[in-house]
XYZ file of N, CA, C and O in Angstrom:
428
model
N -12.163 -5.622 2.825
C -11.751 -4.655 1.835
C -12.984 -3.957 1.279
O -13.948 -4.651 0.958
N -13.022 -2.680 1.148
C -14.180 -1.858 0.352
C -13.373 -1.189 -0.592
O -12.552 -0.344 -0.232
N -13.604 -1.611 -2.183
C -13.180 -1.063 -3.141
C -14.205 0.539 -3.382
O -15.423 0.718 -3.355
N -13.251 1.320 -3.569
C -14.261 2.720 -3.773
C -13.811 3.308 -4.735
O -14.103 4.484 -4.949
N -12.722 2.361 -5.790
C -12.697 3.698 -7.346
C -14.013 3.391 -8.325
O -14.211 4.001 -9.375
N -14.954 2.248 -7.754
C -16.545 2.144 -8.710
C -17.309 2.805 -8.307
O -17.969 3.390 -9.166
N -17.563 3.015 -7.247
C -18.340 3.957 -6.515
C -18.004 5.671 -7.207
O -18.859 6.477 -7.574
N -16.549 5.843 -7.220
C -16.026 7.329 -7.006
C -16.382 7.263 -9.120
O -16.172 8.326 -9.704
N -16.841 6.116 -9.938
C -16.139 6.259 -11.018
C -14.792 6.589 -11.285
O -14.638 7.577 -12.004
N -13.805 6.022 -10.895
C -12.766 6.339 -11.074
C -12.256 5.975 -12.785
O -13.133 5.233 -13.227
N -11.400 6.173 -13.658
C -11.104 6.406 -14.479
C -9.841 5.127 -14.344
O -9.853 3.968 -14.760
N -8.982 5.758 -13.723
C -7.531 5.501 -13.401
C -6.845 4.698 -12.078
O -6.046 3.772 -11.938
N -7.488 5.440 -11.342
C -7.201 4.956 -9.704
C -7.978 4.317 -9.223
O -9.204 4.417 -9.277
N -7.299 3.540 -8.663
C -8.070 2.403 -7.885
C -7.667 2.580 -5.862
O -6.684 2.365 -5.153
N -9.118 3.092 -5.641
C -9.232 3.774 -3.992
C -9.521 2.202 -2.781
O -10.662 1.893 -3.123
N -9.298 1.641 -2.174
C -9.397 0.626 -1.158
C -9.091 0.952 0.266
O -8.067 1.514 0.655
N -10.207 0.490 1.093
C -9.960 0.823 2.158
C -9.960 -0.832 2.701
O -10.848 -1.646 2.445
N -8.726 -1.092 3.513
C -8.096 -2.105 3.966
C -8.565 -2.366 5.523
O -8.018 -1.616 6.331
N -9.338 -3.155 5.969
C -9.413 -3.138 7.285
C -8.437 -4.361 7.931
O -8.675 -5.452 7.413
N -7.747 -4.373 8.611
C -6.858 -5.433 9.106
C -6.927 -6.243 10.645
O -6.854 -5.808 11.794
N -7.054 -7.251 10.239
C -7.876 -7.867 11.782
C -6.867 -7.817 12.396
O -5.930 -7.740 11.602
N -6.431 -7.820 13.747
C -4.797 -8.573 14.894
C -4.147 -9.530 13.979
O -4.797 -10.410 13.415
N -3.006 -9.392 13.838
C -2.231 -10.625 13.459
C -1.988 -10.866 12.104
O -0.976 -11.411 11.664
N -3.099 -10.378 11.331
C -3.444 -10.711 9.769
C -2.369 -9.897 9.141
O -2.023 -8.745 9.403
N -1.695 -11.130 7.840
C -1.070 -11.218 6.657
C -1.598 -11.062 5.612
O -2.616 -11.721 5.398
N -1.138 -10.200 4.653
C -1.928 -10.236 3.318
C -1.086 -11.303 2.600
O -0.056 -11.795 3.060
N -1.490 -11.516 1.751
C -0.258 -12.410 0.231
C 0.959 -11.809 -0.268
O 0.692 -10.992 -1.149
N 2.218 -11.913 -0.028
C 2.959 -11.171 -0.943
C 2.755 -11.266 -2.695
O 2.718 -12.241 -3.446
N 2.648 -9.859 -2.940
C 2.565 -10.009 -4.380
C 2.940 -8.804 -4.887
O 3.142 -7.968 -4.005
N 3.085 -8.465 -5.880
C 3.799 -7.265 -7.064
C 2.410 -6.789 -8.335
O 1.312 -7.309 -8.534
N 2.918 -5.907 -8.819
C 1.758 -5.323 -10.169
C 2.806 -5.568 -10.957
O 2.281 -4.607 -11.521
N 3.843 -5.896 -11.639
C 4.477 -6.150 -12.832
C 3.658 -6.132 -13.907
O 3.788 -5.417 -14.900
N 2.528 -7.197 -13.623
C 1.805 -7.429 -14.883
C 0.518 -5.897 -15.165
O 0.456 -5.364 -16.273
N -0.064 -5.584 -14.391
C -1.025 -4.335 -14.668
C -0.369 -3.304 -14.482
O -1.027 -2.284 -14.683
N 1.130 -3.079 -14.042
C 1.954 -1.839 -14.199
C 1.921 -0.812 -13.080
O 2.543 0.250 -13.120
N 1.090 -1.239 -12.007
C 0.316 -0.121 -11.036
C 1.125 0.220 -10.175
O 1.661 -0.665 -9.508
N 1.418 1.483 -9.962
C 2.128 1.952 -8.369
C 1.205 2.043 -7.577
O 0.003 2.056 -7.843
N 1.739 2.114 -6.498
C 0.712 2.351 -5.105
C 1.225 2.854 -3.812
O 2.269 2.617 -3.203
N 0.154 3.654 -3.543
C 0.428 4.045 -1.915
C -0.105 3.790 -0.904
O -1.270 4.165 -1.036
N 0.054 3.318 0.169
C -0.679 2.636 1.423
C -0.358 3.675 2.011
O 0.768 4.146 1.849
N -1.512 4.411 3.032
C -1.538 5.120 3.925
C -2.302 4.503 5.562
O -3.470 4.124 5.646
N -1.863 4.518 6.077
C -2.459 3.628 7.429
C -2.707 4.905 8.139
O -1.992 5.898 8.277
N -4.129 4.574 8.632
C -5.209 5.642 9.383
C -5.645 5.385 10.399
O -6.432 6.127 10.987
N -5.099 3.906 10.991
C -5.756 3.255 12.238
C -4.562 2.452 12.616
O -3.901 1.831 11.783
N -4.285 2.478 13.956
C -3.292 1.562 14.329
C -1.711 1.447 13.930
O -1.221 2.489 13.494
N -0.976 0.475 14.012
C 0.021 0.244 13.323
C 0.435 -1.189 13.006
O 0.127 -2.205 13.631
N 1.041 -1.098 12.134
C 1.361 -2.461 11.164
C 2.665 -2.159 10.440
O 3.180 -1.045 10.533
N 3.160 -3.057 9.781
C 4.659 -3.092 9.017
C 4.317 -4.069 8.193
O 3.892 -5.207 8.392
N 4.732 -3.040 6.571
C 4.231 -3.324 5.652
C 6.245 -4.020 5.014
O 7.295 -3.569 5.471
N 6.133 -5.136 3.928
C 7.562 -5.881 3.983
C 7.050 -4.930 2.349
O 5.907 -4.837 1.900
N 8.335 -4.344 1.764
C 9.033 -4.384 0.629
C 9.964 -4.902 0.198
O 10.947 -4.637 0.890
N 10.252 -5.729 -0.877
C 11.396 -6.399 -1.384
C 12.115 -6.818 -0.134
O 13.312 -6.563 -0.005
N 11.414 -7.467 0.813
C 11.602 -8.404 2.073
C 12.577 -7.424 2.600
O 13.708 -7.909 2.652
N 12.489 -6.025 3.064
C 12.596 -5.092 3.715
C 11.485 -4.668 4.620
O 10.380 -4.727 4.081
N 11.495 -4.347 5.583
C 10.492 -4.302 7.027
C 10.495 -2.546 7.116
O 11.368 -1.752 7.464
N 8.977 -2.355 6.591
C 8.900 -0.839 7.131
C 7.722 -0.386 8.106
O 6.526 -0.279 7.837
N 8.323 -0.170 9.204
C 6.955 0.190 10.491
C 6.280 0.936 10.273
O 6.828 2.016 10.051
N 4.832 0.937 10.186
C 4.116 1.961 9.701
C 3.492 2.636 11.129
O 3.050 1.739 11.846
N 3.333 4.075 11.765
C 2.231 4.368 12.622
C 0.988 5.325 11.667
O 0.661 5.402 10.483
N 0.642 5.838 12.725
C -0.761 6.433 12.186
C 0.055 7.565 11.320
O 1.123 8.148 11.511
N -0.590 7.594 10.644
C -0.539 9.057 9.430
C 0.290 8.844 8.525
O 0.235 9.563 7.528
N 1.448 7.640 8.622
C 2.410 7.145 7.937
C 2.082 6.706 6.248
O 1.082 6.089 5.883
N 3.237 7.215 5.320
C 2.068 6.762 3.916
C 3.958 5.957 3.611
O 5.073 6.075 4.119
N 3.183 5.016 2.263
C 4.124 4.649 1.629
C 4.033 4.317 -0.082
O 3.034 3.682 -0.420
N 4.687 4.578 -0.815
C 4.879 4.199 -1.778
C 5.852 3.355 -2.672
O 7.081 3.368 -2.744
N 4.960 2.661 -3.290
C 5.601 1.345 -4.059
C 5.346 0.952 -5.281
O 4.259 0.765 -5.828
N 6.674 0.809 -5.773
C 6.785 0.647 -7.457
C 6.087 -0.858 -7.636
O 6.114 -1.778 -6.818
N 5.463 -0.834 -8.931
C 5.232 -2.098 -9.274
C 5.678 -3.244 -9.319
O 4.934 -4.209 -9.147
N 7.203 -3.393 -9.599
C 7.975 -4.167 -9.672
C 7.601 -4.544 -7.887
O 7.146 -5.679 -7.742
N 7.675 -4.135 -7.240
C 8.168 -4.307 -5.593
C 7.363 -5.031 -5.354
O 6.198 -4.943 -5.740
N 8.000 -6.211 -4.413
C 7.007 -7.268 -3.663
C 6.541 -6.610 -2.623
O 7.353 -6.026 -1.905
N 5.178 -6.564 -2.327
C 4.986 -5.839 -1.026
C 3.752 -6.940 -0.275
O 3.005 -7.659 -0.938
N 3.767 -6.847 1.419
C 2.924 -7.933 2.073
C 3.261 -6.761 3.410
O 4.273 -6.228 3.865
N 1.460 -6.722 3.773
C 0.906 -6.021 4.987
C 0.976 -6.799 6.455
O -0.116 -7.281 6.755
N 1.830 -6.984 7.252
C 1.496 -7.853 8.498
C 1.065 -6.661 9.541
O 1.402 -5.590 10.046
N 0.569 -7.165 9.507
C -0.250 -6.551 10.890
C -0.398 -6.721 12.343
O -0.919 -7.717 12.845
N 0.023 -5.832 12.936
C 0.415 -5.810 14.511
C -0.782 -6.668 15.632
O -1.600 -7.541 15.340
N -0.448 -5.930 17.168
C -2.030 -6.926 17.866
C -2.942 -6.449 18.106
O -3.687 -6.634 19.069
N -3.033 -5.651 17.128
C -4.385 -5.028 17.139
C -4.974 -4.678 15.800
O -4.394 -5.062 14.784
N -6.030 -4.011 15.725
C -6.860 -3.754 13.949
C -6.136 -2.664 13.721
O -5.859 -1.814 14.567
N -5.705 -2.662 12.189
C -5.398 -1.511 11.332
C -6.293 -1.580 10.245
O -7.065 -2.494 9.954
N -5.980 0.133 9.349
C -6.666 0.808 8.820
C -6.090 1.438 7.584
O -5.692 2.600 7.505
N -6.090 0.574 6.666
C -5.213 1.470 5.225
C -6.484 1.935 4.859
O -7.592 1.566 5.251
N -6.053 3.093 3.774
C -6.216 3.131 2.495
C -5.168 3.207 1.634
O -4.280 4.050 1.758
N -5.215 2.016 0.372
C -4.790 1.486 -0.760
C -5.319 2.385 -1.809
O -6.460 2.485 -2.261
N -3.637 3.357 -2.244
C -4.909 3.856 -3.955
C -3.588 3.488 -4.989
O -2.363 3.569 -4.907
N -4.492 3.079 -5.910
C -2.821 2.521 -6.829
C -3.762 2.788 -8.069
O -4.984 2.682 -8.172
N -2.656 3.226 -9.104
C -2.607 4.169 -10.581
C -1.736 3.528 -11.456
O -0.594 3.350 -11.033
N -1.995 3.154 -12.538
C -0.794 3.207 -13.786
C 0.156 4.142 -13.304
O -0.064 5.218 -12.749
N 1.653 3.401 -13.685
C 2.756 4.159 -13.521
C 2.696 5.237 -14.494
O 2.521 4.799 -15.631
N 2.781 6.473 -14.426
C 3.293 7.770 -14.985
C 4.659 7.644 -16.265
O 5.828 7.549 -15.893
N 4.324 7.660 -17.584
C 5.618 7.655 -18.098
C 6.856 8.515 -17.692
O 7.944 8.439 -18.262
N 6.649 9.120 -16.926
C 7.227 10.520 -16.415
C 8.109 9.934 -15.070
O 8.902 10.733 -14.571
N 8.006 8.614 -14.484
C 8.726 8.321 -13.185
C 9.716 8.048 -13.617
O 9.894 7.449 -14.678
N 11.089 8.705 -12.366
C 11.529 7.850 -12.307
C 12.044 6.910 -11.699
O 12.005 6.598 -10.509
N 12.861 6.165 -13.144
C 13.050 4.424 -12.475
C 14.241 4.160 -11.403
O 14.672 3.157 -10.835
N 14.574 5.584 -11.397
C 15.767 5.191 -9.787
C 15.386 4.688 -8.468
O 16.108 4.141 -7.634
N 13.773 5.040 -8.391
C 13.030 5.541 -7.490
C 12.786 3.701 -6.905
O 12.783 2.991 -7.911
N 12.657 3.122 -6.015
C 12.553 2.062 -5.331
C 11.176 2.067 -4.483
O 10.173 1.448 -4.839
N 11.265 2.827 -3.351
C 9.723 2.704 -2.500
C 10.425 4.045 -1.839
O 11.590 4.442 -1.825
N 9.296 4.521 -1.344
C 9.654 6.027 0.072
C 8.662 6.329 0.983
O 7.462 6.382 0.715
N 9.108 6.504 1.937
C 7.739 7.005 3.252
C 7.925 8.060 3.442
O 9.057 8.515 3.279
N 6.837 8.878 3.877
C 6.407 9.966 4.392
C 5.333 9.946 5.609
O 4.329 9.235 5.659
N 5.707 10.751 6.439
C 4.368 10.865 7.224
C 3.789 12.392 7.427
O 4.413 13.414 7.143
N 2.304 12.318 8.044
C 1.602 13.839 7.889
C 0.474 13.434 9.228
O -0.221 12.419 9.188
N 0.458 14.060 9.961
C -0.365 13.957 10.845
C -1.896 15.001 10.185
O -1.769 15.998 9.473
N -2.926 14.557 10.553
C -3.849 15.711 10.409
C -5.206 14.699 10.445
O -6.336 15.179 10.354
């Protein structure tokens, strides 16, 4: 992991770049307690990231976002992947209908 919101001075956001060996599991865990949303964008490879023990395939360019509340855990395919992790205080402004959503963008 290379944390880069100290580097960037970040304020708010917190920037991580995730390198993922073959095979490798992260911990399932949630932000409940620090409040943080987050988006994983995978830039290398592919992997399937579990929400609320829901299975979402990630390929290259693929982003996702996830509410705090949400359990989320990175497994990783047979080969190395490549996030970047940037996660922010939730926005009083969200809303709470909102669960997790993907998007993808090639470029």
């Amino acid at each position: 992991m290379h944390f880069l919101g100290g580097p960037l001075e970040c304020r708010n956001v917190g920037i991580t770049i995730v390198r993922c060996e073959p095979g490798w599991r992260s911990e399932p865990h949630d932000h409940r307690e620090d409040g943080h949303e987050e988006v994983y964008v995978l830039i290398e490879g592919e992997a399937t990231v579990v929400v609320d023990d829901e299975e979402v395939e990630m390929g290259l360019g693929d982003a996702i976002w996830i509410s705090p509340e949400s359990t989320r855990q990175i497994t990783n395919s047979d080969e190395e992947s490549v996030f970047v992790l940037v996660s922010a205080p939730v926005s009083l402004e969200m809303d709470s209908s909102l669960r997790w959503v993907t998007d993808a963008f090639l470029g």
